[in-house]
Coordinates of C-alpha atoms and ligand atoms in Angstrom, one line a residue:
X1 CA 80.4 86.4 124.3
X2 CA 81.5 88.3 121.8
X3 CA 84.0 90.5 122.3
X4 CA 84.1 94.1 119.9
X5 CA 87.5 96.3 120.7
X6 CA 85.3 99.6 119.4
X7 CA 81.7 99.4 118.3
X8 CA 79.4 96.3 116.4
X9 CA 80.0 97.6 113.0
X10 CA 84.1 98.9 113.7
X11 CA 85.4 98.5 110.0
X12 CA 82.2 99.6 108.7
X13 CA 82.1 102.9 111.2
X14 CA 85.9 103.7 111.0
X15 CA 88.2 102.3 107.9
X16 CA 86.1 102.6 105.4
X17 CA 86.0 106.1 103.3
X18 CA 83.1 108.3 102.7
X19 CA 81.9 107.8 99.3
X20 CA 81.8 103.7 99.8
X21 CA 78.9 101.8 98.6
X22 CA 78.6 98.2 99.1
X23 CA 79.5 96.2 95.6
X24 CA 76.6 93.8 96.5
X25 CA 73.5 94.6 96.0
X26 CA 71.4 95.3 98.8
X27 CA 69.3 91.4 98.2
X28 CA 72.8 90.0 98.8
X29 CA 73.0 92.0 102.2
X30 CA 71.4 89.1 104.4
X31 CA 72.8 87.8 107.6
X32 CA 70.8 84.8 109.0
X33 CA 67.5 85.0 109.7
X34 CA 67.7 88.6 108.9
X35 CA 67.1 89.5 105.2
X36 CA 67.1 92.6 103.6
X37 CA 63.8 94.1 103.9
X38 CA 63.7 97.6 102.2
X39 CA 62.7 99.1 99.0
X40 CA 65.6 98.9 96.8
X41 CA 66.5 95.2 96.5
X42 CA 68.8 96.0 93.4
X43 CA 70.1 98.9 94.6
X44 CA 73.6 99.1 96.8
X45 CA 74.4 100.4 100.9
X46 CA 76.3 102.9 101.6
X47 CA 78.7 102.5 104.8
X48 CA 76.1 104.4 107.3
X49 CA 73.1 101.4 105.7
X50 CA 75.6 98.5 106.5
X51 CA 76.2 100.1 110.0
X52 CA 72.8 99.7 110.3
X53 CA 72.1 96.9 109.0
X54 CA 74.8 94.9 111.3
X55 CA 73.8 97.8 114.3
X56 CA 69.8 96.4 112.8
X57 CA 70.8 92.5 113.4
X58 CA 73.1 92.7 116.8
X59 CA 69.9 94.1 118.7
X60 CA 67.7 91.8 116.5
X61 CA 69.6 88.5 117.5
X62 CA 70.3 90.0 121.3
X63 CA 73.9 88.9 120.9
X64 CA 75.9 89.2 123.6
X65 CA 78.0 91.7 122.7
X66 CA 80.9 93.1 125.3
X67 CA 82.0 96.4 122.8
X68 CA 85.1 98.5 123.8
X69 CA 87.2 95.7 125.1
X70 CA 90.4 94.2 123.0
X71 CA 91.3 91.0 123.3
X72 CA 95.6 91.3 124.5
X73 CA 96.1 87.8 124.3
X74 CA 94.8 83.9 123.7
X75 CA 96.8 81.9 124.9
X76 CA 95.7 77.3 125.7
X77 CA 95.1 76.3 129.0
X78 CA 94.0 72.7 130.4
X79 CA 90.4 72.7 129.1
X80 CA 90.6 75.3 126.7
X81 CA 91.4 78.9 126.0
X82 CA 92.7 81.9 128.9
X83 CA 91.6 85.1 126.9
X84 CA 93.4 88.0 128.1
X85 CA 91.0 91.3 127.3
X86 CA 92.3 94.8 128.4
X87 CA 88.3 94.2 130.4
X88 CA 89.6 91.8 132.5
X89 CA 90.4 87.3 131.7
X90 CA 88.0 85.5 130.0
X91 CA 88.7 81.1 130.0
X92 CA 86.6 79.8 128.0
X93 CA 86.8 75.8 126.1
X94 CA 86.2 77.1 122.7
X95 CA 87.4 80.4 120.4
X96 CA 85.9 82.0 117.4
X97 CA 87.9 84.1 115.9
X98 CA 85.9 86.9 113.6
X99 CA 88.4 89.4 113.8
X100 CA 88.6 90.0 109.9
X101 CA 90.3 89.3 107.1
X102 CA 91.2 93.0 106.6
X103 CA 92.4 94.8 110.3
X104 CA 95.9 96.3 107.7
X105 CA 96.5 97.0 105.0
X106 CA 98.9 95.2 102.8
X107 CA 101.6 97.4 101.7
X108 CA 104.8 96.0 99.6
X109 CA 108.2 96.5 101.3
X110 CA 109.5 98.4 98.1
X111 CA 106.7 101.4 99.7
X112 CA 110.6 102.2 102.1
X113 CA 112.2 103.6 98.8
X114 CA 109.1 105.9 98.4
X115 CA 111.0 109.5 98.4
X116 CA 110.0 111.5 101.7
X117 CA 108.5 114.4 99.7
X118 CA 105.8 111.6 98.0
X119 CA 102.5 111.3 101.1
X120 CA 101.7 107.8 101.3
X121 CA 97.8 106.6 101.7
X122 CA 96.4 102.6 102.1
X123 CA 92.8 102.4 101.0
X124 CA 91.9 101.5 105.0
X125 CA 93.5 105.3 106.0
X126 CA 91.6 107.1 102.7
X127 CA 88.6 109.0 102.9
X128 CA 88.0 111.4 100.5
X129 CA 90.1 113.4 97.6
X130 CA 90.4 116.0 99.6
X131 CA 92.7 114.3 101.9
X132 CA 95.6 114.4 99.2
X133 CA 97.4 117.4 98.2
X134 CA 97.4 118.9 94.8
X135 CA 98.6 117.4 92.0
X136 CA 99.2 113.9 90.6
X137 CA 98.3 110.6 92.4
X138 CA 99.7 107.2 92.1
X139 CA 97.2 104.4 92.3
X140 CA 98.7 101.2 93.4
X141 CA 96.2 98.0 92.5
X142 CA 93.1 97.9 90.3
X143 CA 91.6 95.3 92.1
X144 CA 87.8 96.6 94.1
X145 CA 88.9 99.5 96.5
X146 CA 92.1 101.1 93.4
X147 CA 90.3 100.9 90.4
X148 CA 86.9 102.8 92.9
X149 CA 89.6 105.3 94.5
X150 CA 91.5 105.9 91.5
X151 CA 87.9 106.9 89.2
X152 CA 87.1 108.9 93.1
X153 CA 90.3 110.6 93.1
X154 CA 90.4 111.5 89.2
X155 CA 87.0 113.4 89.2
X156 CA 88.5 115.3 91.7
X157 CA 90.4 117.0 88.9
X158 CA 93.7 115.4 89.9
X159 CA 95.6 113.7 87.7
X160 CA 95.9 109.8 87.9
X161 CA 98.3 106.9 87.0
X162 CA 97.3 103.6 88.3
X163 CA 99.6 100.4 88.6
X164 CA 97.8 97.4 87.3
X165 CA 99.0 94.1 88.3
X166 CA 96.8 90.8 88.5
X167 CA 93.4 91.2 88.5
X168 CA 89.8 89.9 88.8
X169 CA 87.5 91.9 85.4
X170 CA 83.9 91.3 86.4
X171 CA 81.2 93.2 84.1
X172 CA 78.4 95.2 86.7
X173 CA 75.4 93.3 84.5
X174 CA 75.4 90.2 82.3
X175 CA 72.5 89.3 79.9
X176 CA 70.4 92.1 81.6
X177 CA 70.6 91.3 85.6
X178 CA 73.7 91.7 88.3
X179 CA 76.9 89.7 88.0
X180 CA 76.4 88.6 91.2
X181 CA 73.1 87.0 90.5
X182 CA 75.1 85.1 88.5
X183 CA 77.1 84.1 91.3
X184 CA 75.0 83.3 93.5
X185 CA 72.3 81.1 90.9
X186 CA 75.0 79.3 89.2
X187 CA 76.9 77.9 92.7
X188 CA 79.9 79.6 91.5
X189 CA 79.5 81.3 95.1
X190 CA 78.7 78.3 96.7
X191 CA 81.9 76.3 95.8
X192 CA 83.0 74.5 99.1
X193 CA 86.6 74.7 99.6
X194 CA 87.3 71.3 100.0
X195 CA 86.5 71.5 96.1
X196 CA 88.4 73.5 94.6
X197 CA 91.7 72.8 93.0
X198 CA 93.9 75.3 94.0
X199 CA 92.8 76.2 97.5
X200 CA 95.7 78.0 98.3
X201 CA 95.8 80.2 95.1
X202 CA 92.0 80.8 95.6
X203 CA 92.3 82.0 98.7
X204 CA 95.0 84.9 97.2
X205 CA 92.7 85.7 94.2
X206 CA 92.3 89.8 94.7
X207 CA 88.5 91.0 94.9
X208 CA 86.6 91.9 91.4
X209 CA 86.7 95.3 89.8
X210 CA 83.1 96.2 90.4
X211 CA 81.7 100.0 91.9
X212 CA 78.0 99.7 93.8
X213 CA 76.6 102.9 91.8
X214 CA 72.9 103.7 91.4
X215 CA 73.6 103.6 87.4
X216 CA 74.8 100.0 87.5
X217 CA 78.0 101.1 85.8
X218 CA 80.9 98.8 85.2
X219 CA 84.5 99.9 86.1
X220 CA 86.8 98.4 84.5
X221 CA 90.6 99.6 82.7
X222 CA 88.3 100.6 79.5
X223 CA 86.0 103.1 81.1
X224 CA 89.7 104.5 83.3
X225 CA 91.1 104.8 80.5
X226 CA 88.5 106.6 78.7
X227 CA 87.9 108.8 81.1
X228 CA 91.3 109.8 81.2
X229 CA 93.7 107.9 84.0
X230 CA 96.6 106.5 83.2
X231 CA 97.4 102.7 82.8
X232 CA 100.7 101.4 83.7
X233 CA 101.8 98.0 84.6
X234 CA 102.1 96.7 88.2
X235 CA 104.8 98.9 89.9
X236 CA 107.6 95.8 90.0
X237 CA 110.7 98.4 92.2
X238 CA 111.9 101.5 93.2
X239 CA 115.0 102.6 92.6
X240 CA 117.2 106.6 93.0
X241 CA 113.5 107.4 93.2
X242 CA 112.0 105.8 90.1
X243 CA 109.2 104.5 90.3
X244 CA 109.8 101.1 87.5
X245 CA 106.8 99.0 86.3
X246 CA 106.8 95.5 84.5
X247 CA 106.1 95.6 81.0
X248 CA 103.5 93.0 80.7
X249 CA 100.4 94.9 80.3
X250 CA 98.9 93.3 77.3
X251 CA 99.3 89.7 79.1
X252 CA 97.9 90.8 82.3
X253 CA 94.8 92.2 80.2
X254 CA 94.2 89.8 78.4
X255 CA 94.8 86.3 80.9
X256 CA 91.5 88.7 82.9
X257 CA 89.8 89.0 80.0
X258 CA 90.0 85.4 79.6
X259 CA 89.1 84.0 82.8
X260 CA 86.0 86.3 82.3
X261 CA 84.6 84.9 79.2
X262 CA 85.3 81.4 80.7
X263 CA 83.0 82.3 84.0
X264 CA 80.3 83.8 81.7
X265 CA 80.9 80.7 79.8
X266 CA 80.3 78.7 83.0
X267 CA 77.1 81.0 83.4
X268 CA 75.6 79.9 80.2
X269 CA 75.9 76.6 80.7
X270 CA 74.4 76.5 84.2
X271 CA 71.7 78.5 82.6
X272 CA 71.9 75.9 79.7
X273 CA 71.1 72.6 81.9
X274 CA 69.2 74.4 84.4
X275 CA 67.2 77.9 83.8
X276 CA 65.3 76.3 81.0
X277 CA 63.5 80.1 80.6
X278 CA 66.3 81.8 80.1
X279 CA 67.7 82.1 76.7
X280 CA 71.4 82.4 76.4
X281 CA 72.3 81.1 72.5
X282 CA 73.0 84.2 71.4
X283 CA 76.3 85.5 72.7
X284 CA 77.0 88.3 75.5
X285 CA 80.2 89.4 74.8
X286 CA 82.4 92.5 76.2
X287 CA 85.3 94.6 74.3
X288 CA 88.6 93.2 75.3
X289 CA 90.4 95.6 77.4
X290 CA 93.1 98.1 75.5
X291 CA 96.3 97.8 76.2
X292 CA 98.4 101.3 76.1
X293 CA 99.8 102.0 72.7
X294 CA 103.2 102.7 74.6
X295 CA 102.8 102.5 78.7
X296 CA 105.0 103.9 80.4
X297 CA 107.5 101.9 82.0
X298 CA 109.3 104.6 84.6
X299 CA 108.6 107.4 86.5
X300 CA 110.1 109.6 88.2
X301 CA 108.8 110.4 91.5
X302 CA 111.1 113.4 92.8
X303 CA 110.2 115.6 89.3
X304 CA 106.6 116.6 91.1
X305 CA 104.4 115.2 88.5
X306 CA 103.2 112.7 91.2
X307 CA 102.0 114.1 94.8
X308 CA 101.1 111.4 96.5
X309 CA 100.6 107.5 96.3
X310 CA 97.7 106.0 97.2
X311 CA 98.7 101.7 97.9
X312 CA 95.8 99.8 97.2
X313 CA 97.5 96.5 97.1
X314 CA 94.6 94.6 99.2
X315 CA 94.4 94.0 102.9
X316 CA 95.9 91.2 105.5
X317 CA 94.0 89.9 108.8
X318 CA 96.3 91.0 112.3
X319 CA 96.3 88.3 114.1
X320 CA 99.7 89.5 116.4
X321 CA 97.4 88.7 119.9
X322 CA 97.6 85.1 119.5
X323 CA 99.7 83.5 121.7
X324 CA 98.9 80.1 120.2
X325 CA 100.8 78.7 117.0
X326 CA 98.1 78.3 114.2
X327 CA 100.2 81.5 111.8
X328 CA 102.0 80.5 108.9
X329 CA 105.2 82.9 108.1
X330 CA 103.3 84.9 105.6
X331 CA 100.8 85.6 108.7
X332 CA 98.4 83.2 107.2
X333 CA 96.2 81.3 110.0
X334 CA 96.9 76.8 109.0
X335 CA 92.6 75.8 109.3
X336 CA 90.8 73.8 107.2
X337 CA 86.9 75.0 106.4
X338 CA 87.4 77.3 109.8
X339 CA 88.9 74.1 111.7
X340 CA 92.0 75.9 113.0
X341 CA 94.9 73.2 112.5
X342 CA 96.7 71.9 115.8
X343 CA 93.8 74.4 118.1
X344 CA 91.5 71.8 119.0
X345 CA 88.5 74.2 119.8
X346 CA 89.3 77.1 117.8
X347 CA 87.3 77.6 114.9
X348 CA 87.4 80.7 112.2
X349 CA 84.9 82.9 110.4
X350 CA 85.1 85.6 107.5
X351 CA 88.3 84.8 106.0
X352 CA 88.6 84.5 102.3
X353 CA 87.6 80.8 100.7
X354 CA 86.3 80.0 104.4
X355 CA 84.1 77.0 103.7
X356 CA 83.1 78.9 100.4
X357 CA 83.8 81.4 97.6
X358 CA 81.5 83.4 99.1
X359 CA 83.2 83.2 102.6
X360 CA 84.5 87.1 102.8
X361 CA 81.0 88.9 101.8
X362 CA 78.5 89.7 104.4
X363 CA 75.8 87.6 103.1
X364 CA 79.2 83.9 103.0
X365 CA 78.5 84.6 106.6
X366 CA 75.3 82.4 106.8
X367 CA 76.4 79.0 105.5
X368 CA 79.9 79.4 107.2
X369 CA 78.5 80.1 110.4
X370 CA 76.0 77.4 110.7
X371 CA 78.5 74.2 109.4
X372 CA 81.4 75.8 112.0
X373 CA 78.3 76.2 114.6
X374 CA 77.6 72.6 113.4
X375 CA 81.6 71.9 114.0
X376 CA 81.6 73.5 117.5
X377 CA 78.7 72.0 118.9
X378 CA 80.3 68.6 118.7
X379 CA 83.3 69.0 119.6
X380 CA 81.9 70.2 123.1
X381 CA 79.4 67.5 123.1
X382 CA 82.1 64.9 122.4
X383 CA 85.2 66.9 123.8
X384 CA 87.6 65.0 121.3
X385 CA 89.2 66.7 118.4
X386 CA 87.2 68.3 115.4
X387 CA 87.7 68.1 111.7
X388 CA 86.3 70.1 109.0
X389 CA 83.2 68.2 107.3
Ligands
FAD1 C1 86.9 98.3 101.3 C2 86.2 97.4 101.9 C3 85.0 96.8 100.3 C4 83.9 96.2 100.8 N1 83.0 95.8 100.4 C5 82.2 94.3 101.2 C6 80.9 94.7 99.5 O1 80.5 94.9 98.6 N2 80.1 93.5 100.2 C7 79.7 92.8 101.2 O2 79.6 91.6 101.3 N3 81.7 92.7 101.6 C8 82.4 93.9 101.5 N4 83.4 93.4 101.8 C9 83.9 92.2 103.1 C10 83.3 93.0 104.1 O3 84.3 93.7 105.5 C11 83.0 92.1 104.8 O4 81.9 91.3 104.4 C12 82.5 92.1 106.4 O5 82.6 93.2 107.1 C13 83.2 91.1 107.4 O6 83.2 91.1 108.5 P1 83.7 90.6 109.8 O7 83.3 90.2 111.2 O8 84.1 89.0 109.2 O9 85.1 91.4 109.9 P2 85.2 93.0 110.4 O10 84.0 94.0 109.3 O11 86.8 93.2 109.4 O12 85.5 92.8 111.9 C14 86.1 92.7 112.6 C15 85.6 93.1 113.7 O13 86.7 92.4 115.1 C16 87.3 93.1 115.7 N5 88.6 93.0 116.0 C17 89.7 92.7 115.3 N6 90.5 92.3 116.9 C18 89.8 93.0 117.4 C19 90.7 92.5 119.0 N7 92.0 92.5 119.2 N8 90.0 92.3 120.0 C20 88.7 92.7 120.1 N9 88.0 92.9 118.9 C21 88.9 93.5 117.5 C22 87.3 95.2 114.7 O14 87.4 95.7 115.4 C23 85.8 94.2 113.8 O15 84.9 95.1 114.7 C24 84.7 94.5 102.1 C25 85.7 94.7 103.0 C26 86.2 95.9 102.3 C27 87.9 95.9 103.4

């Protein structure tokens, strides 16, 4: 059975901003045995479209979902697990943790030093610019959420300062095709967890600077600066009411540009070896990210210039309800490809690079689910220990 504390597609109904569209094109928005069947494969779904997609899949698959049922604890028992819910206890031999990678906003501890007069909002609470007071906004974080929110808030007429740390730059289109077509076709997205050199790091990588718009625009830092958004370095500290930013902006930009170029090189190499009809002899590259001449290194948060801060500093899972010692000191689940360590019969799905680079994306569920169901079925059949294969 599938237990859900809210409704089907709960995170999409209650934890997304109003204007959000998927950054993955429609043709990628598929679930196992349930491909996209609409008339606009290259478009990008709104939140309402995603709710309809997942609800449609729940109905078509006839998944035994029990909604409005919150799991409050999972404990080991002699023959499996005891799952406590607000609607009674369930005993089972195996459990799959599919509670999402981003239940809570990850906000750095320095938030505590923000002056009281400033309103703080996270990317999970943010709905639209009208929710923010008039006046300047500091957006912290320049991954997918940060760049999208900075752009929308700036369009509402508020001055925006965007604090940029490590980020992943991607053009929306490359050689006339969506960059995510290249990720899929070249096999980069399918790279398995046990083939990745630095898996810990791959699992912590921020989301790419991408937005899904009908115009297929690239939302990189050059575009944001051209629109009038001020870019500053990583928020390093808040001291006596002053936000202090790192001076390493030019380095951050150069690193993100270099990584993007390496990825584009990988796409070209794949095209040369595996897509014979594709013309990739001429180089196609993008303008380097231009650093500001003199980025501000500090900003007085008591001066009235900034009235609100939007924390777009990432998300993390919430496992406080899990009474099995499988979470490390940073709150991350210890697992090998979704097979939870030291807890035979417990599995996870939907976490970053769980089994493949695409694991946290909607279309990533299909291959991961197939692999994990194989593990789980083997475990039940053999009654022994399972290991990631
Ligand atoms: C801002 C944002 C934008 C994104 N954009 C894209 C995109 O463009 N394309 C894409 O492919 N992916 C995108 N994603 C990733 C996307 O969230 C996942 O692809 C997909 O929603 C993950 O589904 P999931 O079921 O693993 O997790 P979730 O959607 O988080 O679902 C987990 C479910 O578990 C329930 N739950 C949690 N705890 C309990 C409990 N204790 N008891 C009972 N139920 C519980 C929750 O209510 C929730 O419904 C985005 C994510 C975010 C945060």
